Amino acid sequence: MQPNALLDALLAEAGMSHAGLAAHVNQAGRTRGLALRYEHTAVTRWLKGQRPRGQVPDLICEVIGGRLRRPLSLDDVGFGVPGQPADPHGSPLSGFVDRAAALWRSDGNGRQPLDAGALTGTPAVMPVWEWENPPEDADVSREGPIRVGPEHVEILKAARAHYELMYRRAGGVATRDRVVRFLGTETAPMLRGSYSDGLGRGLHRAGGSLVAVAGICAYDSDAHGLAQRYFHQALRLAKASGDRGLGAYVIALIVNQCLHLREFRQAVAFAEAALRAAGRHTTPALAADLYAMQAKAYAQLGDTAAALACIRRAEAAAERIRPGTEPDETGYVQPGLVNVQVAEALLGMGDLRAAHQQAAAAVGTPAHDRGRVHRLAMLCEIQLRQGEADQAVASAAEMAERAKGMESLRLRDRLRAVREQLLTSGCSGAEETAELIDGALRVPL
């Protein structure tokens, strides 16, 4: 049995204890001529995944819905028909918010398995298709227990900036719990509050951008199934906001995950969907990143012509980037990022000379420590393949130093790969540099 995270979250929102729910269900049952004698232990069993019999699931909807002053369906409380998930187009935005809040609460309490695999096939594709296609949300206004104002939107924006900076400095492993806890305690009540359609658009945009950071942190923690769920949530909130550019940014995050999972055809298709659907709302920075990632995917698929065409598009888009004109979300597309992406694509095509030029240009451009670790790792791999042992050792040593203090499984993957490449090469100084990398890896996460 799977724990009923939806029921757990709704009970918390309603401020109702296990004993209180049991007593209210018994009372509601008497109005229907039922002699029920539930106690708190029964509610505990429901939360663990047991489905109550007869009319009791309907009574639970009635009791909690009455307390929250909104109708609840069996799907809303986690008692829908197994194997028949609710159709996102058939359920209101409020139902999605409840499900999202249930995940945040469950994850914040450590009840979500980190090793759940990522979705593949239709379940992985449908959220992108639903974002791109009608129907749109005609009105996202809502009535709730708290009045939401512009200051709440600013709180979410500030939180996003705070947690993104923390992620860059300390890594996703260290940041994930904090951003998820904020989603559960602060963001969920805002989304369930009272706001107009206009304010609601901004609220959903800010919320979606913050949820995307939670997805990035989950991805960085190797929790790919969980990261995917957060990315899909962020995509749904982006649709509710009406901001196509935000949705395209979220899809760029999904494309990056596809590349890591070696789902190259899906990466190409998703990037195409983002560029097509966002259209003129695709900023130069985002376009550059999407084209560069497409180039990497095409290189792995063996389509050199398509990869080179995407490289040209990425470089052309990068030249149009103007500081101060991009939204906060695309701040990660810093000078040098496209160079290292292109270097990886060229490396996949076997063009070592051109890859070296791009990687060296990336390393020669200022970047925050996290980005610099990835750039140095790429340069080191190319240098080893070209027989430039001394330069490779120097690059690896700086990489190990920069990675200290970061709790990131993605960075650890890069460190281990470089360590293996150094030792395999047998070059002078390889063992000493491998020991430096071991020092960076010594503290368990």
Short mmCIF file of C-alpha atoms in Angstrom, two decimals:
data_model
loop_
_atom_site.label_atom_id
_atom_site.label_comp_id
_atom_site.label_asym_id
_atom_site.label_seq_id
_atom_site.Cartn_x
_atom_site.Cartn_y
_atom_site.Cartn_z
CA MET A 1 0.00 0.00 0.00
CA GLN A 2 1.11 3.55 -0.77
CA PRO A 3 0.67 6.22 1.94
CA ASN A 4 -2.26 8.54 1.25
CA ALA A 5 -0.39 11.84 0.93
CA LEU A 6 -3.49 13.66 -0.34
CA LEU A 7 -5.57 12.83 2.73
CA ASP A 8 -2.65 13.69 4.99
CA ALA A 9 -2.21 17.14 3.38
CA LEU A 10 -5.93 17.92 3.48
CA LEU A 11 -6.15 16.98 7.17
CA ALA A 12 -3.23 19.32 7.87
CA GLU A 13 -4.85 22.12 5.88
CA ALA A 14 -8.14 21.62 7.72
CA GLY A 15 -6.39 21.55 11.10
CA MET A 16 -8.17 18.31 11.95
CA SER A 17 -6.76 15.58 14.17
CA HIS A 18 -7.11 11.86 13.52
CA ALA A 19 -9.59 11.54 16.37
CA GLY A 20 -11.46 14.59 15.14
CA LEU A 21 -11.90 13.17 11.63
CA ALA A 22 -13.07 9.84 13.02
CA ALA A 23 -15.64 11.56 15.26
CA HIS A 24 -16.96 13.74 12.44
CA VAL A 25 -17.21 10.74 10.07
CA ASN A 26 -19.20 8.85 12.72
CA GLN A 27 -21.52 11.83 13.14
CA ALA A 28 -21.96 12.28 9.37
CA GLY A 29 -22.71 8.58 9.09
CA ARG A 30 -25.55 8.83 11.62
CA THR A 31 -27.33 11.34 9.34
CA ARG A 32 -27.36 8.58 6.72
CA GLY A 33 -28.55 5.93 9.15
CA LEU A 34 -25.11 4.34 9.57
CA ALA A 35 -23.82 3.14 12.95
CA LEU A 36 -20.10 3.89 12.63
CA ARG A 37 -17.63 3.61 15.50
CA TYR A 38 -14.32 4.77 14.03
CA GLU A 39 -11.44 5.91 16.24
CA HIS A 40 -8.11 7.62 15.50
CA THR A 41 -6.49 4.25 14.74
CA ALA A 42 -8.76 3.86 11.71
CA VAL A 43 -7.63 7.23 10.35
CA THR A 44 -4.02 6.13 10.81
CA ARG A 45 -4.75 3.08 8.66
CA TRP A 46 -6.35 5.26 5.96
CA LEU A 47 -3.28 7.47 5.90
CA LYS A 48 -1.12 4.38 5.44
CA GLY A 49 -3.09 3.54 2.30
CA GLN A 50 -6.04 1.43 3.46
CA ARG A 51 -9.32 2.31 1.70
CA PRO A 52 -12.36 2.47 4.00
CA ARG A 53 -15.44 0.51 2.95
CA GLY A 54 -18.88 1.49 1.75
CA GLN A 55 -19.94 5.11 1.97
CA VAL A 56 -17.08 6.14 4.25
CA PRO A 57 -14.86 7.65 1.50
CA ASP A 58 -17.81 9.89 0.52
CA LEU A 59 -18.29 10.86 4.16
CA ILE A 60 -14.61 11.80 4.42
CA CYS A 61 -15.01 14.08 1.37
CA GLU A 62 -18.09 15.63 2.96
CA VAL A 63 -16.44 16.22 6.35
CA ILE A 64 -13.12 17.65 5.16
CA GLY A 65 -14.77 19.55 2.28
CA GLY A 66 -17.17 21.14 4.75
CA ARG A 67 -14.31 22.26 6.95
CA LEU A 68 -12.38 23.68 3.98
CA ARG A 69 -15.52 25.17 2.38
CA ARG A 70 -14.92 23.60 -1.02
CA PRO A 71 -16.17 20.40 -2.65
CA LEU A 72 -13.79 17.44 -2.63
CA SER A 73 -13.93 14.39 -4.89
CA LEU A 74 -12.74 10.87 -4.13
CA ASP A 75 -9.67 11.62 -6.26
CA ASP A 76 -9.01 14.73 -4.16
CA VAL A 77 -8.79 12.70 -0.94
CA GLY A 78 -6.79 9.85 -2.44
CA PHE A 79 -9.65 7.35 -2.76
CA GLY A 80 -10.12 7.44 -6.53
CA VAL A 81 -10.37 4.24 -8.54
CA PRO A 82 -6.92 2.62 -8.70
CA GLY A 83 -5.37 2.70 -12.15
CA GLN A 84 -7.60 5.54 -13.28
CA PRO A 85 -5.81 8.80 -12.45
CA ALA A 86 -7.82 11.99 -12.70
CA ASP A 87 -7.72 13.70 -16.09
CA PRO A 88 -5.82 17.00 -15.64
CA HIS A 89 -8.16 18.66 -18.14
CA GLY A 90 -11.20 17.37 -16.29
CA SER A 91 -10.17 18.56 -12.83
CA PRO A 92 -10.01 22.21 -11.76
CA LEU A 93 -6.78 24.02 -11.05
CA SER A 94 -7.66 23.84 -7.35
CA GLY A 95 -7.49 20.05 -7.54
CA PHE A 96 -4.01 20.26 -9.02
CA VAL A 97 -2.91 22.63 -6.25
CA ASP A 98 -4.13 20.16 -3.62
CA ARG A 99 -2.17 17.35 -5.25
CA ALA A 100 0.94 19.49 -5.52
CA ALA A 101 0.68 20.52 -1.87
CA ALA A 102 0.31 16.85 -0.89
CA LEU A 103 3.60 16.03 -2.61
CA TRP A 104 5.37 18.97 -0.94
CA ARG A 105 4.13 17.92 2.48
CA SER A 106 4.97 14.26 1.91
CA ASP A 107 8.43 15.04 0.55
CA GLY A 108 9.10 17.54 3.33
CA ASN A 109 8.29 14.84 5.88
CA GLY A 110 10.67 12.40 4.20
CA ARG A 111 7.94 10.11 2.89
CA GLN A 112 8.86 10.29 -0.81
CA PRO A 113 11.25 7.59 -2.12
CA LEU A 114 14.33 9.26 -3.58
CA ASP A 115 15.16 6.26 -5.77
CA ALA A 116 11.86 6.23 -7.69
CA GLY A 117 12.69 5.98 -11.38
CA ALA A 118 11.75 8.65 -13.89
CA LEU A 119 8.64 8.20 -16.00
CA THR A 120 9.06 7.10 -19.61
CA GLY A 121 6.77 6.86 -22.63
CA THR A 122 3.35 8.53 -22.63
CA PRO A 123 3.34 9.57 -18.92
CA ALA A 124 6.57 11.50 -19.52
CA VAL A 125 5.28 13.15 -22.69
CA MET A 126 1.73 14.11 -21.66
CA PRO A 127 2.57 17.03 -19.32
CA VAL A 128 4.54 18.71 -22.12
CA TRP A 129 1.74 18.07 -24.61
CA GLU A 130 -0.86 19.45 -22.17
CA TRP A 131 1.23 22.57 -21.61
CA GLU A 132 1.52 23.22 -25.32
CA ASN A 133 -2.11 22.55 -26.27
CA PRO A 134 -5.56 23.93 -25.28
CA PRO A 135 -7.51 24.40 -23.15
CA GLU A 136 -5.96 27.38 -21.41
CA ASP A 137 -6.99 28.50 -17.91
CA ALA A 138 -9.64 31.16 -18.54
CA ASP A 139 -9.74 32.35 -14.94
CA VAL A 140 -7.36 31.39 -12.11
CA SER A 141 -9.02 33.49 -9.39
CA ARG A 142 -9.83 31.69 -6.16
CA GLU A 143 -11.58 32.14 -2.83
CA GLY A 144 -9.65 30.91 0.18
CA PRO A 145 -8.96 31.48 3.86
CA ILE A 146 -6.26 34.17 3.42
CA ARG A 147 -6.23 37.28 1.24
CA VAL A 148 -3.24 37.18 -1.11
CA GLY A 149 -1.64 40.45 -2.20
CA PRO A 150 1.30 41.56 -4.36
CA GLU A 151 3.57 41.22 -1.32
CA HIS A 152 3.01 37.45 -1.34
CA VAL A 153 4.19 37.24 -4.94
CA GLU A 154 7.32 39.16 -3.96
CA ILE A 155 7.94 36.70 -1.11
CA LEU A 156 7.91 33.80 -3.58
CA LYS A 157 10.26 35.65 -5.94
CA ALA A 158 12.66 36.39 -3.09
CA ALA A 159 12.52 32.76 -1.96
CA ARG A 160 13.35 31.57 -5.47
CA ALA A 161 16.39 33.86 -5.67
CA HIS A 162 17.51 32.74 -2.20
CA TYR A 163 17.26 29.01 -2.87
CA GLU A 164 18.79 29.25 -6.34
CA LEU A 165 21.83 31.00 -4.86
CA MET A 166 22.02 28.38 -2.11
CA TYR A 167 21.88 25.63 -4.76
CA ARG A 168 24.73 27.19 -6.72
CA ARG A 169 26.92 27.56 -3.63
CA ALA A 170 26.06 24.44 -1.63
CA GLY A 171 24.44 22.03 -4.10
CA GLY A 172 21.02 20.47 -4.46
CA VAL A 173 21.46 17.87 -1.72
CA ALA A 174 21.90 20.59 0.91
CA THR A 175 19.17 22.85 -0.53
CA ARG A 176 16.37 20.43 -1.44
CA ASP A 177 14.85 19.92 2.01
CA ARG A 178 14.71 23.65 2.67
CA VAL A 179 12.99 24.66 -0.55
CA VAL A 180 10.50 21.77 -0.25
CA ARG A 181 9.70 22.77 3.33
CA PHE A 182 9.09 26.34 2.15
CA LEU A 183 6.73 25.08 -0.55
CA GLY A 184 4.70 23.15 1.99
CA THR A 185 4.52 25.76 4.74
CA GLU A 186 4.47 29.04 2.78
CA THR A 187 3.64 28.49 -0.91
CA ALA A 188 0.72 26.07 -0.51
CA PRO A 189 -1.33 28.42 1.73
CA MET A 190 -0.79 31.25 -0.77
CA LEU A 191 -1.99 29.19 -3.71
CA ARG A 192 -5.04 28.15 -1.66
CA GLY A 193 -5.82 31.74 -0.69
CA SER A 194 -8.11 34.40 -2.19
CA TYR A 195 -6.93 36.34 -5.23
CA SER A 196 -8.14 37.85 -8.48
CA ASP A 197 -7.33 36.40 -11.88
CA GLY A 198 -4.70 39.08 -12.53
CA LEU A 199 -2.91 38.59 -9.23
CA GLY A 200 -3.34 34.83 -9.52
CA ARG A 201 -1.40 34.79 -12.78
CA GLY A 202 1.59 36.40 -11.07
CA LEU A 203 1.22 34.12 -8.05
CA HIS A 204 1.20 30.97 -10.19
CA ARG A 205 4.18 32.24 -12.15
CA ALA A 206 6.23 32.88 -9.01
CA GLY A 207 5.12 29.56 -7.53
CA GLY A 208 5.99 27.66 -10.70
CA SER A 209 9.45 29.20 -10.84
CA LEU A 210 10.08 28.20 -7.22
CA VAL A 211 8.80 24.64 -7.77
CA ALA A 212 11.24 24.38 -10.70
CA VAL A 213 14.10 25.05 -8.25
CA ALA A 214 12.85 22.16 -6.12
CA GLY A 215 13.01 20.01 -9.25
CA ILE A 216 16.57 21.14 -9.97
CA CYS A 217 17.60 20.23 -6.42
CA ALA A 218 15.93 16.80 -6.68
CA TYR A 219 17.71 16.20 -10.00
CA ASP A 220 21.00 17.22 -8.40
CA SER A 221 20.25 14.71 -5.61
CA ASP A 222 19.79 11.86 -8.13
CA ALA A 223 16.05 11.66 -7.29
CA HIS A 224 14.97 11.62 -10.93
CA GLY A 225 11.38 10.50 -10.49
CA LEU A 226 10.82 13.17 -7.88
CA ALA A 227 12.55 15.82 -10.00
CA GLN A 228 10.28 14.93 -12.90
CA ARG A 229 7.18 15.37 -10.74
CA TYR A 230 8.36 18.82 -9.66
CA PHE A 231 9.15 19.81 -13.24
CA HIS A 232 5.68 18.68 -14.34
CA GLN A 233 4.12 20.67 -11.49
CA ALA A 234 6.12 23.75 -12.48
CA LEU A 235 4.92 23.31 -16.06
CA ARG A 236 1.28 23.20 -14.93
CA LEU A 237 1.73 26.34 -12.82
CA ALA A 238 3.45 28.04 -15.76
CA LYS A 239 0.42 27.27 -17.91
CA ALA A 240 -1.88 28.76 -15.28
CA SER A 241 0.28 31.90 -15.24
CA GLY A 242 -0.12 32.35 -18.98
CA ASP A 243 3.64 32.93 -19.32
CA ARG A 244 4.86 30.85 -22.27
CA GLY A 245 8.47 31.83 -21.63
CA LEU A 246 8.37 30.34 -18.13
CA GLY A 247 6.97 27.10 -19.52
CA ALA A 248 9.76 26.94 -22.10
CA TYR A 249 12.30 27.43 -19.30
CA VAL A 250 10.82 24.50 -17.36
CA ILE A 251 10.97 22.34 -20.49
CA ALA A 252 14.66 23.27 -20.84
CA LEU A 253 15.15 21.74 -17.38
CA ILE A 254 13.31 18.61 -18.53
CA VAL A 255 15.49 18.46 -21.68
CA ASN A 256 18.62 18.61 -19.52
CA GLN A 257 17.33 15.69 -17.47
CA CYS A 258 16.53 13.75 -20.66
CA LEU A 259 20.14 14.18 -21.79
CA HIS A 260 21.41 12.84 -18.48
CA LEU A 261 19.03 9.85 -18.72
CA ARG A 262 20.15 9.31 -22.36
CA GLU A 263 16.65 9.91 -23.71
CA PHE A 264 18.09 11.76 -26.70
CA ARG A 265 15.11 11.65 -29.08
CA GLN A 266 12.86 12.89 -26.33
CA ALA A 267 15.30 15.71 -25.60
CA VAL A 268 15.14 16.83 -29.23
CA ALA A 269 11.33 16.64 -29.31
CA PHE A 270 10.84 18.51 -26.04
CA ALA A 271 13.23 21.29 -27.07
CA GLU A 272 11.31 21.62 -30.34
CA ALA A 273 8.05 21.87 -28.39
CA ALA A 274 9.45 24.63 -26.17
CA LEU A 275 10.76 26.67 -29.10
CA ARG A 276 7.56 26.18 -31.09
CA ALA A 277 5.06 26.92 -28.34
CA ALA A 278 6.92 29.82 -26.71
CA GLY A 279 7.70 31.46 -30.06
CA ARG A 280 8.50 35.13 -29.61
CA HIS A 281 8.45 34.65 -25.82
CA THR A 282 11.64 32.56 -26.09
CA THR A 283 14.45 34.85 -24.95
CA PRO A 284 17.88 34.71 -26.63
CA ALA A 285 19.43 33.03 -23.58
CA LEU A 286 16.78 30.33 -23.44
CA ALA A 287 16.94 29.75 -27.20
CA ALA A 288 20.73 29.41 -27.01
CA ASP A 289 20.46 26.79 -24.27
CA LEU A 290 17.70 24.82 -26.02
CA TYR A 291 19.57 24.74 -29.34
CA ALA A 292 22.84 23.79 -27.62
CA MET A 293 21.16 20.89 -25.82
CA GLN A 294 19.57 19.78 -29.07
CA ALA A 295 23.04 19.78 -30.61
CA LYS A 296 24.29 17.46 -27.84
CA ALA A 297 21.34 15.12 -28.40
CA TYR A 298 21.82 15.02 -32.17
CA ALA A 299 25.55 14.34 -31.69
CA GLN A 300 24.73 11.31 -29.55
CA LEU A 301 22.22 10.14 -32.15
CA GLY A 302 24.90 10.33 -34.83
CA ASP A 303 23.19 13.11 -36.84
CA THR A 304 26.17 15.39 -37.46
CA ALA A 305 24.39 17.72 -39.89
CA ALA A 306 21.54 18.40 -37.46
CA ALA A 307 24.00 18.87 -34.58
CA LEU A 308 26.04 21.43 -36.53
CA ALA A 309 22.88 23.30 -37.56
CA CYS A 310 21.81 23.52 -33.89
CA ILE A 311 25.28 24.71 -32.89
CA ARG A 312 24.99 27.57 -35.40
CA ARG A 313 21.56 28.50 -34.05
CA ALA A 314 22.80 28.35 -30.45
CA GLU A 315 25.76 30.61 -31.19
CA ALA A 316 23.59 33.07 -33.11
CA ALA A 317 21.11 33.24 -30.22
CA ALA A 318 23.93 33.67 -27.68
CA GLU A 319 25.17 36.74 -29.57
CA ARG A 320 21.76 38.37 -29.04
CA ILE A 321 21.83 38.02 -25.24
CA ARG A 322 21.78 41.42 -23.54
CA PRO A 323 22.41 41.66 -19.77
CA GLY A 324 19.48 43.06 -17.86
CA THR A 325 16.88 42.04 -20.45
CA GLU A 326 16.46 38.40 -19.43
CA PRO A 327 14.07 37.07 -16.74
CA ASP A 328 15.59 35.78 -13.49
CA GLU A 329 15.09 32.15 -14.52
CA THR A 330 17.52 32.31 -17.47
CA GLY A 331 20.32 33.80 -15.36
CA TYR A 332 22.02 30.40 -15.50
CA VAL A 333 22.84 31.03 -19.19
CA GLN A 334 26.00 32.90 -18.29
CA PRO A 335 28.81 33.75 -20.72
CA GLY A 336 30.66 30.54 -21.52
CA LEU A 337 27.72 28.18 -20.91
CA VAL A 338 26.93 27.80 -24.60
CA ASN A 339 30.65 27.24 -25.26
CA VAL A 340 30.81 24.27 -22.91
CA GLN A 341 27.54 22.85 -24.28
CA VAL A 342 28.89 23.16 -27.83
CA ALA A 343 32.19 21.60 -26.72
CA GLU A 344 30.29 18.57 -25.44
CA ALA A 345 28.38 18.28 -28.72
CA LEU A 346 31.61 18.53 -30.75
CA LEU A 347 33.25 15.96 -28.51
CA GLY A 348 30.33 13.63 -29.22
CA MET A 349 31.02 14.10 -32.93
CA GLY A 350 34.72 13.36 -32.46
CA ASP A 351 35.98 16.87 -33.38
CA LEU A 352 38.57 17.22 -30.61
CA ARG A 353 40.26 20.36 -31.96
CA ALA A 354 37.04 22.39 -32.20
CA ALA A 355 35.83 20.97 -28.87
CA HIS A 356 39.07 22.09 -27.21
CA GLN A 357 38.65 25.64 -28.53
CA GLN A 358 35.11 25.85 -27.16
CA ALA A 359 36.00 24.31 -23.76
CA ALA A 360 39.01 26.61 -23.36
CA ALA A 361 36.83 29.62 -24.18
CA ALA A 362 34.32 28.47 -21.54
CA VAL A 363 36.99 28.08 -18.85
CA GLY A 364 38.43 31.46 -19.80
CA THR A 365 35.10 33.14 -19.04
CA PRO A 366 34.22 34.01 -15.40
CA ALA A 367 31.57 31.75 -13.82
CA HIS A 368 30.31 30.74 -10.39
CA ASP A 369 32.08 27.74 -8.84
CA ARG A 370 29.44 25.20 -9.81
CA GLY A 371 29.57 26.13 -13.47
CA ARG A 372 33.35 26.28 -13.40
CA VAL A 373 33.57 22.69 -12.09
CA HIS A 374 31.59 21.42 -15.09
CA ARG A 375 33.67 23.50 -17.52
CA LEU A 376 36.97 22.29 -16.08
CA ALA A 377 35.77 18.67 -16.19
CA MET A 378 34.94 19.00 -19.88
CA LEU A 379 38.27 20.67 -20.66
CA CYS A 380 40.18 18.01 -18.70
CA GLU A 381 38.53 15.18 -20.65
CA ILE A 382 39.40 16.82 -23.97
CA GLN A 383 42.97 17.54 -22.86
CA LEU A 384 43.47 13.91 -21.89
CA ARG A 385 42.16 12.73 -25.25
CA GLN A 386 44.58 15.07 -26.99
CA GLY A 387 47.53 13.88 -24.90
CA GLU A 388 47.96 17.16 -23.03
CA ALA A 389 48.70 15.48 -19.71
CA ASP A 390 50.16 18.41 -17.77
CA GLN A 391 47.30 20.72 -18.70
CA ALA A 392 44.74 18.03 -17.85
CA VAL A 393 46.23 17.51 -14.39
CA ALA A 394 46.12 21.26 -13.71
CA SER A 395 42.49 21.47 -14.85
CA ALA A 396 41.53 18.51 -12.64
CA ALA A 397 43.30 19.97 -9.61
CA GLU A 398 41.44 23.28 -9.92
CA MET A 399 38.17 21.39 -10.47
CA ALA A 400 38.65 19.42 -7.23
CA GLU A 401 39.39 22.61 -5.30
CA ARG A 402 36.33 24.42 -6.66
CA ALA A 403 34.03 21.48 -5.81
CA LYS A 404 34.86 21.52 -2.09
CA GLY A 405 31.86 22.16 0.13
CA MET A 406 29.23 21.44 -2.54
CA GLU A 407 26.69 18.71 -1.84
CA SER A 408 25.79 17.63 -5.35
CA LEU A 409 25.60 14.13 -6.79
CA ARG A 410 25.87 15.56 -10.31
CA LEU A 411 29.19 17.23 -9.46
CA ARG A 412 30.36 14.04 -7.78
CA ASP A 413 29.63 12.16 -10.98
CA ARG A 414 31.88 14.59 -12.86
CA LEU A 415 34.64 14.28 -10.25
CA ARG A 416 34.58 10.48 -10.34
CA ALA A 417 34.61 10.44 -14.16
CA VAL A 418 37.64 12.75 -14.29
CA ARG A 419 39.42 10.70 -11.61
CA GLU A 420 38.91 7.52 -13.62
CA GLN A 421 40.10 9.18 -16.83
CA LEU A 422 43.24 10.50 -15.12
CA LEU A 423 44.20 7.14 -13.62
CA THR A 424 43.48 5.31 -16.88
CA SER A 425 45.72 7.73 -18.79
CA GLY A 426 48.70 6.97 -16.52
CA CYS A 427 49.99 10.50 -17.05
CA SER A 428 52.48 12.13 -14.68
CA GLY A 429 50.78 13.60 -11.63
CA ALA A 430 47.61 11.54 -12.16
CA GLU A 431 47.77 9.73 -8.79
CA GLU A 432 48.43 12.92 -6.82
CA THR A 433 45.50 14.68 -8.50
CA ALA A 434 43.29 11.64 -7.96
CA GLU A 435 44.04 11.98 -4.24
CA LEU A 436 42.90 15.62 -4.36
CA ILE A 437 39.62 14.45 -5.93
CA ASP A 438 39.29 11.75 -3.25
CA GLY A 439 39.57 14.49 -0.66
CA ALA A 440 36.64 16.33 -2.23
CA LEU A 441 34.63 13.08 -2.27
CA ARG A 442 35.58 11.91 1.21
CA VAL A 443 32.66 13.38 3.17
CA PRO A 444 29.53 11.30 2.49
CA LEU A 445 26.32 13.12 1.49
#
